[in-house]
Amino acid sequence: QPTRSATSYHTFAETQQEVDAVAAAHPQITRKFVAGKSAQGRDIIGLKISDNVATDENEPEMLVIANIHARERLTAEQALDYIGQLTGGYGTDKRITDLVNEREIYVMPMVNPDGQVYDMTSDTQPGRMWRKNRVGSGTDLNRNFAYKWGCCGGSSTSPSSETYRGTGPESAPETKVIANFVRSRVVGGKQQLKMFLDVHSVAQLVLWPFGYTMNNTVPGSMDADDEAAHRTIGRELAGTNGFTPEQSSDLYITDGTTDDWTWGEYRIFSYTFELGGGSFYPPPSAIDSEVRRSREAMLRLTAYADCPYRAIGKED
Ligand SMILES: NS(=O)(=O)N[C@@H](Cc1ccccc1)C(=O)O
Ligand SMILES: [Ca+2]
Ligand SMILES: [Ca+2]
Ligand SMILES: [Ca+2]
Ligand SMILES: [Zn+2]
């Protein structure tokens, strides 16, 4: 369990401390890493969770990122809760123990630290309502990834816009850090990551690619089985937390998003959660109940990582 109950939001420093504390308490199954630096020089940290954690084993790999949008404060708590579930349950809860033994799970709880610090350290409480990174008037990191970047009217060319796509794919340092981590998981020419989750708030949704097109299937990049497996798993997850499952573009067209890139570029099964809580800043007293809602969904996603097509009765 987290070293302290989440009755207040973790600052950037407290998030680092929490990850350090978990890594110190569970040296056999966790290892902290620094994926890179933000524009203002803050560490973008991650935690690897697996048995024989110092060895890169041939086990399905999963990446969870959170708080890419600075004001979406509950998302870092969800990521820290996931870390707490996996480490706290190891050795006692069979299901969790098996998952940790048979997967390599990477969690990056605060991938936009400059934005998070700016949003959180302000006299305007509870936050500045800041979304983007902190270079110039800010790039929307979830429009800055390279797959179909700026293709389809799903982002803005205006730097002042909340969905500003940046000057080019991966123009933002934080995007480059996340993308470089995913690229680093290509081992022997094969992408080791099999499952990706990007945690957002606040619409209570379970989303899957693509966002750049209204088409459910795209020959060569989202075939019928790919779509059916994403949809089936998405609906199953939503059945556990009461969120609405749909393809990203059912809501609005986006381009340059994390999950269009992880699936489009690498065929990593990819999801975006939009958590609940009623606002970007649910009262701290609501953190625990809100993160509990999606615990089951995150564990099921972890379970599917070895063979997502199992959801539609098909082997990989
Ligand atoms: N967190 S959010 O409200 O910004 N939504 C995210 C994720 C998202 C992407 C596509 C459709 C719905 C939601 C975004 O980047 O727009
Ligand atoms: Ca392992
Ligand atoms: Ca591995
Ligand atoms: Ca193992
Ligand atoms: Zn968001």
Short mmCIF file of C-alpha atoms in Angstrom, two decimals, residues 122-255:
data_model
loop_
_atom_site.label_atom_id
_atom_site.label_comp_id
_atom_site.label_asym_id
_atom_site.label_seq_id
_atom_site.Cartn_x
_atom_site.Cartn_y
_atom_site.Cartn_z
CA SER A 122 -0.01 28.68 -7.12
CA ASP A 123 -1.98 30.90 -4.80
CA THR A 124 -4.99 30.24 -6.98
CA GLN A 125 -6.23 27.09 -5.30
CA PRO A 126 -6.83 24.27 -6.01
CA GLY A 127 -4.77 24.75 -9.17
CA ARG A 128 -4.10 26.92 -12.20
CA MET A 129 -6.06 24.68 -14.58
CA TRP A 130 -2.80 24.25 -16.55
CA ARG A 131 -2.70 21.44 -19.17
CA LYS A 132 0.41 21.68 -21.32
CA ASN A 133 4.17 21.65 -20.78
CA ARG A 134 6.02 24.83 -19.79
CA VAL A 135 7.96 25.80 -22.90
CA GLY A 136 6.75 29.08 -24.39
CA SER A 137 2.98 29.11 -24.08
CA GLY A 138 3.03 25.34 -23.79
CA THR A 139 2.75 22.32 -26.05
CA ASP A 140 -0.04 19.80 -25.54
CA LEU A 141 2.10 16.71 -25.09
CA ASN A 142 -0.88 14.57 -26.10
CA ARG A 143 -0.83 16.12 -29.58
CA ASN A 144 2.96 16.01 -30.02
CA PHE A 145 3.59 12.35 -30.77
CA ALA A 146 4.80 11.37 -34.22
CA TYR A 147 2.15 9.02 -35.62
CA LYS A 148 -0.03 11.06 -38.03
CA TRP A 149 1.19 14.20 -36.23
CA GLY A 150 -1.00 17.19 -37.20
CA CYS A 151 -2.69 15.11 -39.90
CA CYS A 152 -6.33 15.59 -39.35
CA GLY A 153 -7.51 18.71 -37.58
CA GLY A 154 -7.22 16.99 -34.22
CA SER A 155 -4.83 19.57 -32.79
CA SER A 156 -3.97 23.24 -33.17
CA THR A 157 -1.16 25.13 -34.88
CA SER A 158 -1.65 28.05 -32.51
CA PRO A 159 0.85 28.13 -29.62
CA SER A 160 -1.72 29.67 -27.31
CA SER A 161 -4.19 26.83 -27.94
CA GLU A 162 -4.75 24.18 -25.26
CA THR A 163 -4.21 21.57 -27.99
CA TYR A 164 -1.12 23.15 -29.58
CA ARG A 165 0.69 20.34 -31.41
CA GLY A 166 4.17 21.87 -31.13
CA THR A 167 6.55 22.82 -33.93
CA GLY A 168 6.97 19.22 -35.08
CA PRO A 169 6.61 15.62 -33.95
CA GLU A 170 8.33 15.13 -30.57
CA SER A 171 9.29 18.82 -30.48
CA ALA A 172 8.65 18.85 -26.72
CA PRO A 173 11.41 17.41 -24.50
CA GLU A 174 8.92 15.43 -22.44
CA THR A 175 7.45 13.78 -25.56
CA LYS A 176 10.97 12.82 -26.62
CA VAL A 177 11.65 11.26 -23.20
CA ILE A 178 8.50 9.12 -23.30
CA ALA A 179 9.02 8.12 -26.94
CA ASN A 180 12.70 7.31 -26.33
CA PHE A 181 11.72 5.02 -23.47
CA VAL A 182 9.29 3.12 -25.73
CA ARG A 183 11.93 2.94 -28.49
CA SER A 184 14.41 1.60 -25.93
CA ARG A 185 12.13 -1.39 -25.37
CA VAL A 186 12.82 -2.66 -28.88
CA VAL A 187 15.18 -5.56 -28.11
CA GLY A 188 16.61 -7.70 -30.88
CA GLY A 189 14.41 -5.83 -33.34
CA LYS A 190 11.24 -6.70 -31.41
CA GLN A 191 9.14 -4.30 -29.32
CA GLN A 192 8.87 -5.88 -25.87
CA LEU A 193 5.98 -3.69 -24.69
CA LYS A 194 2.64 -5.42 -25.31
CA MET A 195 0.28 -3.12 -23.40
CA PHE A 196 0.16 0.68 -22.91
CA LEU A 197 -2.07 2.84 -20.73
CA ASP A 198 -2.20 6.65 -20.63
CA VAL A 199 -4.13 7.89 -17.58
CA HIS A 200 -6.11 11.13 -17.96
CA SER A 201 -9.11 12.69 -16.29
CA VAL A 202 -12.06 13.68 -15.98
CA ALA A 203 -14.72 12.19 -18.30
CA GLN A 204 -15.01 8.59 -17.01
CA LEU A 205 -14.01 6.91 -20.28
CA VAL A 206 -12.07 3.88 -21.47
CA LEU A 207 -10.64 4.79 -24.87
CA TRP A 208 -8.72 2.96 -27.55
CA PRO A 209 -7.14 4.03 -30.89
CA PHE A 210 -7.43 5.50 -33.36
CA GLY A 211 -8.14 9.10 -32.53
CA TYR A 212 -7.01 10.49 -35.88
CA THR A 213 -9.75 8.82 -37.92
CA MET A 214 -13.43 8.01 -37.47
CA ASN A 215 -12.80 4.64 -39.12
CA ASN A 216 -12.89 1.73 -36.69
CA THR A 217 -10.57 -0.32 -38.89
CA VAL A 218 -7.74 0.84 -41.14
CA PRO A 219 -6.22 -1.73 -43.52
CA GLY A 220 -2.63 -2.36 -42.49
CA SER A 221 -2.80 -0.55 -39.15
CA MET A 222 -5.99 -1.59 -37.39
CA ASP A 223 -7.48 -4.74 -38.82
CA ALA A 224 -10.77 -6.30 -37.72
CA ASP A 225 -9.16 -8.52 -35.06
CA ASP A 226 -7.12 -5.62 -33.69
CA GLU A 227 -10.25 -3.50 -33.39
CA ALA A 228 -12.35 -6.32 -31.95
CA ALA A 229 -9.74 -7.14 -29.33
CA HIS A 230 -9.33 -3.48 -28.31
CA ARG A 231 -13.11 -3.04 -28.15
CA THR A 232 -13.75 -6.28 -26.24
CA ILE A 233 -11.11 -5.55 -23.64
CA GLY A 234 -12.20 -1.89 -23.43
CA ARG A 235 -15.80 -2.90 -22.76
CA GLU A 236 -14.72 -5.44 -20.17
CA LEU A 237 -12.64 -2.86 -18.33
CA ALA A 238 -15.44 -0.30 -18.44
CA GLY A 239 -17.75 -2.93 -16.98
CA THR A 240 -15.59 -2.93 -13.86
CA ASN A 241 -15.38 0.84 -13.24
CA GLY A 242 -18.61 2.05 -14.79
CA PHE A 243 -16.83 4.26 -17.35
CA THR A 244 -17.97 4.58 -20.98
CA PRO A 245 -15.97 2.48 -23.45
CA GLU A 246 -15.39 3.87 -26.94
CA GLN A 247 -12.87 4.54 -29.66
CA SER A 248 -11.16 7.86 -29.07
CA SER A 249 -12.48 9.43 -32.27
CA ASP A 250 -16.08 8.65 -31.28
CA LEU A 251 -15.68 11.69 -29.01
CA TYR A 252 -13.55 13.99 -31.11
CA ILE A 253 -10.75 13.71 -33.63
CA THR A 254 -7.25 13.96 -32.13
CA ASP A 255 -3.89 13.63 -33.80
#
